[in-house]
């Protein structure tokens, strides 16, 4: 049986399966040392190491097997999208989790159990029932657009125009300032978001891009109620985006284990992906 332990970056020591979270739903300050332990110890097997080694080491699942779900925690290593696609095909069960937060004071990264590129916990526990849920709160859709890129996480053009200029103008049209990268974003066809930012004058994404992506936004007043409803689950570990935390109108106070991540592993309609600005949770109840 394994304890599932999550800590703030300034207090992370990695002695139990878990990672650094950018604060908790009921105590959002990531510079305040603290931890949250999920209420049940859960049976399963832990794997840690480099991504390519994990894909070799984790056994294949079967459609009729006992494996219920996997928790994947990344150490800010890159390559997350391809890894989740390949792991999902191999294990044949829902995946949840995300990328560990970096220490806001020291800048330290890689704060996951095992200290390598990723840690994976494959749950196989007959004493609990397990379900996974993913949510995109950006429900206002503005159409599909062509994304031009040579680097999989750097946008060169949107519909043939300079990407940063296009995105800045579109945000302004809907009343969002050019410093706001959270209320308006792009998703893929599976409704999994990217999170934009500007690096060296270029528009970059926190996940791999697709040739066609859907522009979407969430109204400021709709962020808190949607996140509150998703996090309010005493039997869940919730992996939510730190970017969404930054646009909350007020702090969440929830009964479960609510975390804020630097990228999310989310399963929607049976498909597992790595994305940003998403909500993902694993619900575990004693049978």
XYZ file of N, CA and C in Angstrom:
861
model
N 0.844 -1.190 0.000
C 0.000 0.000 0.000
C 0.883 1.244 0.000
N 0.491 2.240 -0.752
C 1.301 3.452 -0.899
C 0.532 4.681 -0.415
N 1.246 5.561 0.281
C 0.702 6.878 0.586
C 0.896 7.794 -0.614
N -0.098 8.632 -0.874
C -0.015 9.615 -1.940
C 0.127 10.977 -1.271
N 1.325 11.574 -1.403
C 1.673 12.769 -0.643
C 2.098 13.876 -1.604
N 1.509 15.046 -1.413
C 1.832 16.206 -2.259
C 2.242 17.361 -1.363
N 3.289 18.065 -1.776
C 3.856 19.127 -0.951
C 4.019 20.394 -1.765
N 4.174 21.510 -1.063
C 4.509 22.742 -1.760
C 5.981 22.683 -2.163
N 6.354 23.412 -3.221
C 7.744 23.290 -3.710
C 8.801 23.582 -2.652
N 8.521 24.556 -1.766
C 9.540 24.914 -0.774
C 9.711 23.837 0.286
N 8.770 22.885 0.361
C 8.873 21.843 1.374
C 9.020 20.453 0.815
N 9.298 20.326 -0.476
C 9.312 19.005 -1.102
C 10.562 18.227 -0.707
N 10.364 16.959 -0.288
C 11.511 16.100 -0.005
C 11.442 14.771 -0.750
N 10.302 14.436 -1.334
C 10.219 13.274 -2.206
C 10.297 11.931 -1.519
N 9.920 11.845 -0.239
C 10.029 10.573 0.477
C 8.835 9.651 0.277
N 7.754 10.132 -0.315
C 6.602 9.300 -0.641
C 6.166 9.642 -2.054
N 5.356 8.776 -2.670
C 4.941 9.043 -4.041
C 4.145 10.337 -4.088
N 4.584 11.238 -4.935
C 3.929 12.529 -5.069
C 4.865 13.494 -5.757
N 4.534 14.787 -5.641
C 5.347 15.808 -6.291
C 5.085 17.148 -5.623
N 5.787 18.162 -6.089
C 5.563 19.523 -5.616
C 4.375 20.118 -6.348
N 3.437 20.654 -5.580
C 2.278 21.340 -6.131
C 2.435 22.831 -5.889
N 1.895 23.644 -6.802
C 1.994 25.100 -6.655
C 0.897 25.593 -5.707
N 0.969 25.137 -4.466
C -0.044 25.437 -3.461
C -1.195 24.454 -3.527
N -2.065 24.531 -2.542
C -3.225 23.650 -2.450
C -4.505 24.471 -2.504
N -5.600 23.799 -2.866
C -6.862 24.509 -3.015
C -7.288 25.205 -1.726
N -6.984 24.602 -0.574
C -7.409 25.189 0.699
C -6.307 26.004 1.362
N -5.141 26.113 0.731
C -4.031 26.918 1.250
C -3.167 27.293 0.056
N -3.562 28.311 -0.710
C -2.993 28.508 -2.046
C -1.576 29.053 -2.119
N -0.979 29.511 -1.021
C 0.344 30.125 -1.087
C 1.414 29.056 -1.295
N 2.082 29.008 -2.462
C 3.081 27.971 -2.706
C 4.373 28.171 -1.924
N 4.579 29.352 -1.350
C 5.790 29.577 -0.566
C 5.611 29.175 0.891
N 4.411 28.750 1.257
C 4.151 28.279 2.616
C 4.365 26.775 2.665
N 5.291 26.341 3.487
C 5.613 24.922 3.548
C 4.420 24.130 4.056
N 4.058 23.082 3.304
C 2.923 22.268 3.711
C 2.815 21.022 2.876
N 1.911 20.137 3.253
C 1.686 18.916 2.511
C 0.238 18.482 2.662
N -0.197 17.658 1.702
C -1.506 17.034 1.753
C -1.324 15.560 1.452
N -1.927 14.717 2.285
C -1.850 13.264 2.127
C -3.245 12.757 1.795
N -3.370 12.048 0.664
C -4.678 11.511 0.312
C -5.150 10.563 1.398
N -6.450 10.552 1.647
C -6.993 9.893 2.837
C -6.861 8.372 2.821
N -6.690 7.771 1.642
C -6.509 6.325 1.576
C -5.104 5.978 1.129
N -4.536 4.926 1.714
C -3.376 4.289 1.116
C -3.879 3.351 0.033
N -3.169 3.293 -1.079
C -3.669 2.605 -2.268
C -2.629 1.601 -2.750
N -3.092 0.442 -3.183
C -2.188 -0.585 -3.688
C -1.882 -0.340 -5.164
N -0.657 -0.651 -5.533
C -0.219 -0.488 -6.921
C 1.289 -0.590 -6.995
N 1.839 -0.183 -8.126
C 3.287 -0.258 -8.320
C 3.803 1.060 -8.854
N 4.942 1.504 -8.299
C 5.564 2.765 -8.682
C 6.711 2.501 -9.658
N 6.797 3.340 -10.679
C 7.896 3.312 -11.637
C 8.476 4.718 -11.726
N 9.787 4.826 -11.725
C 10.434 6.125 -11.890
C 11.580 6.000 -12.880
N 11.932 7.120 -13.501
C 13.075 7.102 -14.395
C 12.880 8.005 -15.592
N 13.691 7.772 -16.621
C 13.594 8.524 -17.860
C 12.376 8.036 -18.652
N 11.835 8.914 -19.498
C 10.599 8.582 -20.194
C 10.735 7.326 -21.044
N 11.835 7.213 -21.785
C 11.991 6.052 -22.655
C 12.123 4.756 -21.857
N 12.750 4.848 -20.675
C 12.870 3.667 -19.824
C 11.525 3.277 -19.228
N 10.721 4.265 -18.855
C 9.401 3.972 -18.294
C 8.519 3.256 -19.303
N 8.591 3.667 -20.567
C 7.778 3.000 -21.587
C 8.185 1.546 -21.762
N 9.434 1.227 -21.469
C 9.883 -0.168 -21.515
C 9.536 -0.922 -20.239
N 9.639 -0.256 -19.097
C 9.511 -0.929 -17.802
C 8.070 -1.184 -17.379
N 7.148 -0.293 -17.734
C 5.765 -0.452 -17.293
C 5.097 -1.533 -18.131
N 4.537 -2.564 -17.493
C 3.956 -3.664 -18.267
C 2.704 -3.244 -19.026
N 2.428 -3.971 -20.090
C 1.223 -3.707 -20.855
C -0.008 -4.058 -20.034
N -1.093 -3.315 -20.268
C -2.362 -3.630 -19.645
C -3.200 -4.476 -20.580
N -4.325 -4.907 -20.074
C -5.263 -5.668 -20.900
C -6.656 -5.109 -20.676
N -7.504 -5.282 -21.664
C -8.855 -4.737 -21.560
C -9.607 -5.338 -20.379
N -9.288 -6.546 -19.996
C -9.997 -7.226 -18.907
C -9.148 -7.353 -17.646
N -8.039 -6.614 -17.587
C -7.155 -6.721 -16.438
C -7.664 -5.963 -15.223
N -6.906 -6.040 -14.122
C -7.298 -5.396 -12.873
C -6.811 -3.963 -12.756
N -5.919 -3.555 -13.646
C -5.362 -2.214 -13.551
C -6.471 -1.178 -13.713
N -6.543 -0.214 -12.753
C -7.668 0.727 -12.746
C -7.336 2.081 -13.343
N -6.146 2.608 -13.046
C -5.755 3.930 -13.524
C -4.283 4.135 -13.224
N -3.724 5.190 -13.824
C -2.341 5.549 -13.534
C -2.230 7.016 -13.196
N -1.363 7.337 -12.232
C -1.030 8.721 -11.908
C 0.357 8.987 -12.463
N 0.462 9.976 -13.343
C 1.736 10.317 -13.987
C 2.162 11.700 -13.520
N 3.366 11.786 -12.948
C 3.912 13.054 -12.461
C 5.221 13.329 -13.187
N 5.271 14.460 -13.885
C 6.451 14.819 -14.669
C 7.359 15.767 -13.898
N 8.652 15.650 -14.165
C 9.637 16.520 -13.546
C 10.118 17.623 -14.459
N 9.191 18.239 -15.230
C 9.530 19.387 -16.096
C 10.595 19.001 -17.126
N 10.339 17.871 -17.809
C 11.380 17.280 -18.639
C 11.187 17.507 -20.127
N 9.986 17.917 -20.575
C 9.692 17.961 -21.995
C 9.325 16.582 -22.510
N 8.737 16.535 -23.686
C 8.356 15.261 -24.277
C 7.106 14.640 -23.688
N 6.325 15.427 -22.947
C 5.180 14.872 -22.220
C 4.084 14.350 -23.148
N 3.805 15.094 -24.245
C 2.697 14.695 -25.110
C 2.901 13.319 -25.730
N 4.077 13.100 -26.303
C 4.355 11.812 -26.919
C 4.372 10.684 -25.906
N 4.896 10.955 -24.720
C 4.950 9.930 -23.685
C 3.553 9.494 -23.271
N 2.661 10.456 -23.027
C 1.310 10.099 -22.594
C 0.584 9.323 -23.682
N 0.753 9.712 -24.934
C 0.114 8.967 -26.020
C 0.573 7.507 -26.029
N 1.883 7.298 -25.910
C 2.413 5.941 -25.966
C 2.054 5.142 -24.714
N 2.135 5.776 -23.545
C 1.809 5.068 -22.305
C 0.333 4.681 -22.281
N -0.521 5.590 -22.732
C -1.954 5.302 -22.736
C -2.275 4.091 -23.595
N -1.657 4.002 -24.765
C -1.886 2.848 -25.637
C -1.404 1.554 -24.993
N -0.347 1.662 -24.202
C 0.237 0.460 -23.619
C -0.550 -0.040 -22.407
N -0.953 0.869 -21.520
C -1.552 0.429 -20.248
C -3.062 0.257 -20.338
N -3.718 0.910 -21.321
C -5.159 0.726 -21.557
C -6.007 1.053 -20.329
N -5.683 2.169 -19.685
C -6.484 2.633 -18.553
C -6.354 4.148 -18.473
N -7.259 4.824 -17.758
C -7.180 6.285 -17.665
C -5.899 6.739 -16.969
N -5.388 7.898 -17.418
C -4.213 8.506 -16.805
C -4.567 9.907 -16.333
N -4.082 10.267 -15.145
C -4.256 11.607 -14.596
C -2.906 12.057 -14.050
N -2.818 13.315 -13.642
C -1.585 13.812 -13.035
C -1.174 15.144 -13.626
N 0.142 15.343 -13.746
C 0.621 16.602 -14.287
C 2.101 16.798 -14.064
N 2.548 18.006 -14.378
C 3.952 18.374 -14.214
C 4.133 19.080 -12.874
N 5.200 18.731 -12.174
C 5.461 19.308 -10.862
C 5.710 20.803 -10.961
N 5.342 21.512 -9.912
C 5.652 22.933 -9.819
C 7.130 23.132 -9.557
N 7.650 24.249 -10.007
C 9.018 24.659 -9.680
C 8.989 25.510 -8.417
N 10.050 25.445 -7.629
C 10.124 26.228 -6.398
C 10.100 27.713 -6.743
N 9.106 28.463 -6.243
C 9.005 29.881 -6.603
C 10.106 30.744 -6.017
N 10.843 30.227 -5.056
C 11.928 30.989 -4.432
C 13.275 30.630 -5.057
N 13.594 29.331 -5.090
C 14.903 28.900 -5.582
C 14.922 28.620 -7.082
N 13.739 28.380 -7.680
C 13.671 28.018 -9.091
C 13.930 26.549 -9.358
N 14.112 25.749 -8.308
C 14.391 24.325 -8.480
C 13.250 23.639 -9.213
N 13.592 22.716 -10.126
C 12.600 21.960 -10.880
C 12.828 20.472 -10.649
N 12.031 19.644 -11.323
C 12.193 18.196 -11.191
C 11.777 17.659 -9.842
N 10.826 18.326 -9.186
C 10.464 17.964 -7.814
C 9.374 16.895 -7.819
N 9.764 15.690 -8.264
C 8.875 14.537 -8.267
C 9.539 13.392 -7.517
N 8.711 12.458 -7.057
C 9.238 11.269 -6.400
C 10.251 10.576 -7.317
N 11.391 10.244 -6.783
C 12.441 9.578 -7.544
C 13.434 10.522 -8.172
N 13.062 11.796 -8.317
C 13.984 12.806 -8.812
C 14.409 12.643 -10.258
N 13.636 11.894 -11.057
C 14.000 11.695 -12.449
C 13.003 12.428 -13.344
N 12.885 12.008 -14.603
C 12.011 12.720 -15.535
C 10.539 12.552 -15.199
N 10.169 11.413 -14.640
C 8.770 11.192 -14.303
C 8.648 10.083 -13.278
N 7.521 10.093 -12.583
C 7.147 9.019 -11.677
C 5.729 8.596 -12.039
N 5.503 7.282 -12.110
C 4.202 6.746 -12.515
C 3.744 5.737 -11.472
N 2.504 5.874 -11.020
C 1.913 4.935 -10.073
C 0.744 4.248 -10.759
N 0.896 2.967 -11.039
C -0.166 2.191 -11.647
C -0.989 1.540 -10.538
N -2.256 1.926 -10.470
C -3.134 1.506 -9.374
C -3.768 0.163 -9.701
N -3.628 -0.762 -8.769
C -4.235 -2.088 -8.881
C -4.684 -2.475 -7.479
N -5.889 -2.042 -7.099
C -6.338 -2.158 -5.713
C -7.795 -2.578 -5.672
N -8.088 -3.832 -5.304
C -9.475 -4.298 -5.277
C -10.304 -3.668 -4.161
N -9.677 -2.939 -3.256
C -10.432 -2.344 -2.143
C -10.985 -0.967 -2.479
N -10.641 -0.418 -3.664
C -11.168 0.890 -4.034
C -11.792 0.829 -5.428
N -12.818 1.635 -5.631
C -13.337 1.869 -6.977
C -12.726 3.165 -7.476
N -12.338 3.182 -8.736
C -11.562 4.294 -9.283
C -12.243 4.827 -10.539
N -12.309 6.150 -10.655
C -12.786 6.776 -11.883
C -11.979 8.036 -12.138
N -11.865 8.403 -13.413
C -11.103 9.591 -13.808
C -12.031 10.538 -14.559
N -11.779 11.824 -14.392
C -12.585 12.838 -15.071
C -11.692 14.001 -15.478
N -11.900 14.519 -16.673
C -11.192 15.700 -17.139
C -12.182 16.776 -17.528
N -11.748 18.044 -17.421
C -12.662 19.146 -17.721
C -11.909 20.312 -18.346
N -12.510 20.883 -19.381
C -12.041 22.127 -19.982
C -13.083 23.186 -19.664
N -12.707 24.212 -18.884
C -13.677 25.235 -18.493
C -13.810 26.336 -19.531
N -12.983 26.311 -20.581
C -13.043 27.316 -21.651
C -14.129 26.905 -22.655
N -15.376 27.174 -22.300
C -16.496 26.641 -23.053
C -17.009 27.496 -24.184
N -16.467 28.696 -24.369
C -16.899 29.581 -25.454
C -15.964 29.396 -26.645
N -16.492 28.850 -27.733
C -15.668 28.472 -28.878
C -15.726 29.539 -29.961
N -14.551 29.846 -30.547
C -14.440 30.897 -31.558
C -13.931 30.380 -32.895
N -14.035 29.088 -33.113
C -13.685 28.538 -34.411
C -12.306 27.911 -34.468
N -12.070 27.183 -35.557
C -10.805 26.478 -35.769
C -9.868 27.345 -36.613
N -8.566 27.287 -36.274
C -7.583 28.118 -36.961
C -6.346 27.294 -37.306
N -5.674 27.691 -38.358
C -4.470 27.006 -38.821
C -3.256 27.535 -38.062
N -2.489 26.638 -37.486
C -1.305 26.999 -36.713
C -0.062 26.610 -37.511
N 0.794 27.590 -37.780
C 2.054 27.312 -38.457
C 3.191 27.238 -37.452
N 3.981 26.166 -37.510
C 5.084 26.015 -36.567
C 6.145 25.089 -37.147
N 7.378 25.350 -36.766
C 8.472 24.435 -37.059
C 8.939 23.745 -35.783
N 8.982 24.494 -34.686
C 9.183 23.923 -33.358
C 7.805 23.537 -32.808
N 7.622 22.330 -32.254
C 6.287 21.884 -31.844
C 5.648 22.715 -30.736
N 6.415 23.619 -30.105
C 5.820 24.443 -29.052
C 6.015 25.941 -29.295
N 6.347 26.321 -30.510
C 6.491 27.743 -30.855
C 5.580 28.053 -32.030
N 4.640 28.984 -31.846
C 3.724 29.363 -32.916
C 4.396 30.396 -33.816
N 4.509 30.092 -35.094
C 5.030 31.052 -36.059
C 3.896 31.901 -36.625
N 2.836 31.238 -37.081
C 1.722 31.949 -37.698
C 0.396 31.374 -37.217
N -0.642 32.199 -37.276
C -2.026 31.771 -37.068
C -2.800 32.260 -38.281
N -3.375 31.332 -39.020
C -4.064 31.658 -40.275
C -3.177 32.491 -41.207
N -1.891 32.178 -41.213
C -0.951 32.827 -42.107
C -0.410 34.154 -41.629
N -0.877 34.670 -40.503
C -0.414 35.940 -39.958
C 0.541 35.704 -38.790
N 1.337 36.741 -38.463
C 2.245 36.635 -37.320
C 1.464 36.211 -36.075
N 1.920 35.142 -35.420
C 1.137 34.528 -34.353
C 0.897 35.469 -33.176
N 1.946 36.135 -32.702
C 1.792 36.973 -31.522
C 0.886 38.163 -31.808
N 1.054 38.790 -32.963
C 0.195 39.923 -33.314
C -1.267 39.481 -33.430
N -1.496 38.342 -34.048
C -2.861 37.823 -34.225
C -3.508 37.556 -32.870
N -2.792 36.860 -32.012
C -3.329 36.472 -30.696
C -3.553 37.697 -29.814
N -2.648 38.655 -29.868
C -2.805 39.889 -29.088
C -4.041 40.664 -29.543
N -4.234 40.764 -30.858
C -5.398 41.477 -31.391
C -6.702 40.770 -31.028
N -6.713 39.450 -31.063
C -7.923 38.713 -30.734
C -8.286 38.862 -29.260
N -7.285 38.827 -28.400
C -7.571 39.037 -26.969
C -8.123 40.434 -26.735
N -7.539 41.429 -27.379
C -8.013 42.803 -27.214
C -9.458 42.942 -27.673
N -9.813 42.250 -28.739
C -11.183 42.316 -29.254
C -12.199 41.842 -28.224
N -11.796 40.893 -27.393
C -12.707 40.356 -26.383
C -12.450 40.935 -24.986
N -11.633 41.972 -24.915
C -11.444 42.688 -23.661
C -10.386 42.135 -22.737
N -9.514 41.255 -23.249
C -8.447 40.698 -22.428
C -7.131 41.409 -22.748
N -6.384 41.869 -21.755
C -5.118 42.571 -22.012
C -4.052 41.620 -22.543
N -2.978 42.191 -23.092
C -1.940 41.346 -23.692
C -1.108 40.617 -22.650
N -1.344 40.895 -21.353
C -0.688 40.141 -20.283
C -1.512 38.939 -19.839
N -2.711 38.787 -20.377
C -3.630 37.719 -19.969
C -3.527 36.567 -20.965
N -2.934 35.456 -20.518
C -2.790 34.278 -21.360
C -3.680 33.128 -20.886
N -4.573 33.418 -19.939
C -5.348 32.353 -19.319
C -6.813 32.309 -19.759
N -7.421 33.452 -20.009
C -8.849 33.445 -20.342
C -9.117 33.022 -21.788
N -8.170 33.248 -22.697
C -8.344 32.867 -24.101
C -7.165 32.018 -24.538
N -7.455 30.871 -25.147
C -6.382 29.972 -25.539
C -6.832 29.077 -26.679
N -5.970 28.140 -27.068
C -6.281 27.163 -28.104
C -6.376 25.769 -27.497
N -7.232 24.935 -28.085
C -7.273 23.523 -27.717
C -7.142 22.674 -28.968
N -6.861 21.399 -28.766
C -6.856 20.460 -29.890
C -8.270 19.926 -30.104
N -8.418 18.988 -31.009
C -9.739 18.458 -31.336
C -10.342 17.624 -30.210
N -9.516 17.231 -29.232
C -10.017 16.490 -28.069
C -10.376 17.416 -26.909
N -10.360 18.731 -27.176
C -10.721 19.740 -26.171
C -9.712 19.835 -25.034
N -8.446 19.589 -25.346
C -7.366 19.739 -24.364
C -6.562 20.986 -24.732
N -6.427 21.887 -23.773
C -5.866 23.217 -24.023
C -4.349 23.247 -24.099
N -3.875 24.330 -24.695
C -2.491 24.797 -24.575
C -2.501 26.047 -23.698
N -1.342 26.428 -23.175
C -1.197 27.672 -22.398
C -0.128 28.507 -23.080
N -0.513 29.663 -23.561
C 0.414 30.513 -24.293
C 1.244 31.384 -23.352
N 2.403 31.777 -23.832
C 3.243 32.770 -23.162
C 4.156 33.367 -24.231
N 4.886 34.396 -23.863
C 5.812 35.031 -24.800
C 7.241 34.834 -24.299
N 8.076 34.288 -25.154
C 9.488 34.082 -24.849
C 10.308 34.660 -26.000
N 11.178 35.612 -25.688
C 12.024 36.244 -26.706
C 11.199 36.778 -27.876
N 10.055 37.372 -27.554
C 9.222 37.982 -28.574
C 8.415 37.020 -29.421
N 8.384 35.755 -29.043
C 7.636 34.762 -29.814
C 6.560 34.121 -28.940
N 5.463 33.735 -29.568
C 4.356 33.095 -28.868
C 4.654 31.609 -28.744
N 4.692 31.123 -27.499
C 5.031 29.724 -27.268
C 3.905 29.038 -26.506
N 3.908 27.722 -26.586
C 2.879 26.891 -25.982
C 3.485 25.982 -24.936
N 2.696 25.653 -23.921
C 3.149 24.736 -22.877
C 2.912 23.279 -23.204
N 2.352 23.001 -24.365
C 2.155 21.626 -24.846
C 2.408 21.611 -26.349
N 2.504 20.430 -26.931
C 2.752 20.329 -28.360
C 1.553 20.869 -29.150
N 1.852 21.520 -30.259
C 0.836 22.137 -31.098
C 0.290 21.149 -32.123
N -0.870 21.502 -32.684
C -1.476 20.760 -33.780
C -1.638 21.712 -34.966
N -1.767 21.175 -36.157
C -1.896 22.021 -37.338
C -3.186 22.831 -37.331
N -4.239 22.283 -36.749
C -5.508 22.985 -36.605
C -5.916 22.946 -35.144
N -6.193 24.124 -34.578
C -6.569 24.202 -33.176
C -7.772 25.131 -33.021
N -8.492 24.940 -31.919
C -9.742 25.660 -31.683
C -9.488 26.798 -30.701
N -9.807 28.027 -31.099
C -9.703 29.173 -30.200
C -10.921 29.187 -29.294
N -10.682 29.396 -27.987
C -11.773 29.337 -27.020
C -11.448 30.242 -25.835
N -12.478 30.609 -25.090
C -12.240 31.461 -23.925
C -13.242 31.149 -22.834
N -12.915 31.601 -21.630
C -13.811 31.513 -20.487
C -14.022 32.920 -19.952
N -15.259 33.249 -19.637
C -15.555 34.559 -19.066
C -15.025 34.607 -17.634
N -14.468 35.758 -17.215
C -13.891 35.843 -15.864
C -14.830 35.367 -14.763
N -16.109 35.709 -14.834
C -17.030 35.311 -13.778
C -17.365 33.843 -13.749
N -16.947 33.093 -14.798
C -17.262 31.664 -14.870
C -16.143 30.771 -14.345
N -14.992 31.342 -14.034
C -13.847 30.523 -13.621
C -14.082 29.894 -12.258
N -14.391 30.715 -11.260
C -14.524 30.198 -9.893
C -15.617 29.144 -9.761
N -16.852 29.379 -10.229
C -17.880 28.365 -10.005
C -17.568 27.029 -10.661
N -16.953 27.053 -11.843
C -16.615 25.792 -12.490
C -15.511 25.054 -11.735
N -14.485 25.785 -11.294
C -13.408 25.136 -10.556
C -13.889 24.657 -9.195
N -14.705 25.444 -8.541
C -15.245 25.056 -7.239
C -16.023 23.750 -7.342
N -16.887 23.645 -8.345
C -17.684 22.437 -8.515
C -16.804 21.218 -8.783
N -15.733 21.399 -9.570
C -14.860 20.280 -9.910
C -14.013 19.850 -8.716
N -13.512 20.802 -7.947
C -12.646 20.500 -6.812
C -13.427 19.976 -5.603
N -14.714 20.260 -5.502
C -15.488 19.893 -4.307
C -15.816 18.405 -4.301
N -14.820 17.587 -4.028
C -15.003 16.137 -4.022
C -14.082 15.546 -2.960
N -14.630 15.072 -1.843
C -13.788 14.581 -0.749
C -13.030 13.308 -1.077
N -13.411 12.616 -2.149
C -12.766 11.351 -2.511
C -11.802 11.499 -3.680
N -11.439 12.735 -4.020
C -10.659 12.954 -5.238
C -9.303 13.581 -4.956
N -8.358 13.262 -5.855
C -7.148 14.055 -6.026
C -7.367 14.863 -7.298
N -7.331 16.179 -7.184
C -7.606 17.055 -8.322
C -6.314 17.741 -8.745
N -5.984 17.593 -10.029
C -4.813 18.226 -10.616
C -5.317 19.369 -11.508
N -5.213 20.590 -11.030
C -5.652 21.748 -11.788
C -4.480 22.632 -12.149
N -4.658 23.438 -13.184
C -3.565 24.252 -13.688
C -3.270 25.441 -12.779
N -1.983 25.697 -12.533
C -1.584 26.876 -11.774
C -1.994 28.154 -12.489
N -2.084 28.112 -13.829
C -2.553 29.268 -14.576
C -3.995 29.601 -14.259
N -4.834 28.572 -14.084
C -6.222 28.809 -13.689
C -6.299 29.342 -12.261
N -5.429 28.839 -11.415
C -5.373 29.369 -10.051
C -5.155 30.881 -10.066
N -4.345 31.356 -11.018
C -4.005 32.773 -11.086
C -5.159 33.664 -11.490
N -6.239 33.095 -12.060
C -7.385 33.915 -12.458
C -8.629 33.611 -11.626
N -8.462 32.882 -10.526
C -9.578 32.656 -9.611
C -10.006 33.970 -8.971
N -11.316 34.184 -8.880
C -11.812 35.395 -8.251
C -11.681 35.345 -6.728
N -11.632 34.141 -6.168
C -11.419 33.960 -4.734
C -10.814 32.588 -4.516
N -10.270 32.360 -3.317
C -9.613 31.096 -3.029
C -10.616 29.962 -2.964
N -10.191 28.794 -3.428
C -11.005 27.598 -3.293
C -10.831 27.019 -1.889
N -11.903 26.588 -1.288
C -11.843 25.858 -0.026
C -12.570 24.548 -0.261
N -11.827 23.450 -0.361
C -12.418 22.194 -0.795
C -12.106 21.069 0.178
N -12.943 20.017 0.192
C -12.750 18.911 1.142
C -11.775 17.848 0.673
N -11.404 17.842 -0.602
C -10.525 16.805 -1.128
C -9.074 17.234 -1.161
N -8.278 16.558 -1.983
C -6.870 16.872 -2.170
C -6.746 17.656 -3.467
N -6.766 18.978 -3.346
C -6.777 19.839 -4.514
C -5.419 20.465 -4.769
N -4.867 20.239 -5.959
C -3.512 20.666 -6.286
C -3.515 21.631 -7.466
N -2.386 22.336 -7.647
C -2.176 23.198 -8.812
C -0.855 22.802 -9.470
N -0.914 22.499 -10.775
C 0.208 21.909 -11.490
C 0.740 22.840 -12.575
N 1.892 22.463 -13.156
C 2.501 23.185 -14.274
C 2.253 22.448 -15.595
N 1.109 21.885 -15.755
C 0.727 21.064 -16.901
C -0.062 19.887 -16.379
N -1.075 19.434 -17.134
C -1.971 18.431 -16.606
C -2.073 17.219 -17.526
N -2.119 16.035 -16.910
C -2.457 14.802 -17.612
C -3.951 14.594 -17.401
N -4.697 14.542 -18.495
C -6.145 14.538 -18.406
C -6.709 13.464 -19.321
N -7.771 12.784 -18.855
C -8.465 11.794 -19.669
C -9.877 12.285 -19.934
N -10.196 12.503 -21.215
C -11.523 12.951 -21.632
C -12.031 11.990 -22.691
N -13.242 11.449 -22.473
C -13.845 10.494 -23.415
C -12.915 9.326 -23.699
N -12.218 8.880 -22.651
C -11.362 7.710 -22.771
C -10.011 7.954 -23.398
N -9.711 9.206 -23.771
C -8.423 9.541 -24.391
C -7.579 10.323 -23.397
N -6.365 9.877 -23.153
C -5.456 10.549 -22.222
C -4.480 11.421 -22.991
N -4.291 12.655 -22.488
C -3.385 13.607 -23.129
C -2.693 14.459 -22.078
N -1.623 15.111 -22.504
C -0.980 16.139 -21.694
C -1.401 17.491 -22.246
N -1.806 18.400 -21.359
C -2.222 19.724 -21.789
C -2.013 20.750 -20.706
N -2.608 21.909 -20.906
C -2.484 23.038 -19.982
C -3.870 23.638 -19.746
N -3.963 24.448 -18.709
C -5.214 25.153 -18.383
C -6.386 24.177 -18.291
N -6.108 23.005 -17.725
C -7.106 21.946 -17.632
C -7.349 21.552 -16.175
N -8.448 20.837 -15.968
C -8.756 20.224 -14.676
C -8.823 18.712 -14.876
N -8.188 17.977 -13.982
C -8.141 16.525 -14.076
C -8.247 15.949 -12.673
N -9.026 14.892 -12.532
C -9.097 14.314 -11.183
C -9.268 12.809 -11.215
N -8.794 12.207 -10.128
C -8.946 10.781 -9.891
C -9.785 10.609 -8.628
N -10.905 9.925 -8.765
C -11.805 9.687 -7.633
C -11.605 8.255 -7.168
N -11.323 8.080 -5.879
C -11.122 6.745 -5.314
C -11.987 6.590 -4.081
N -12.841 5.566 -4.095
C -13.736 5.280 -2.973
C -13.536 3.858 -2.521
N -13.543 3.661 -1.216
C -13.408 2.322 -0.681
C -14.616 1.468 -1.075
N -14.328 0.290 -1.602
C -15.415 -0.599 -2.070
C -16.221 -1.114 -0.885
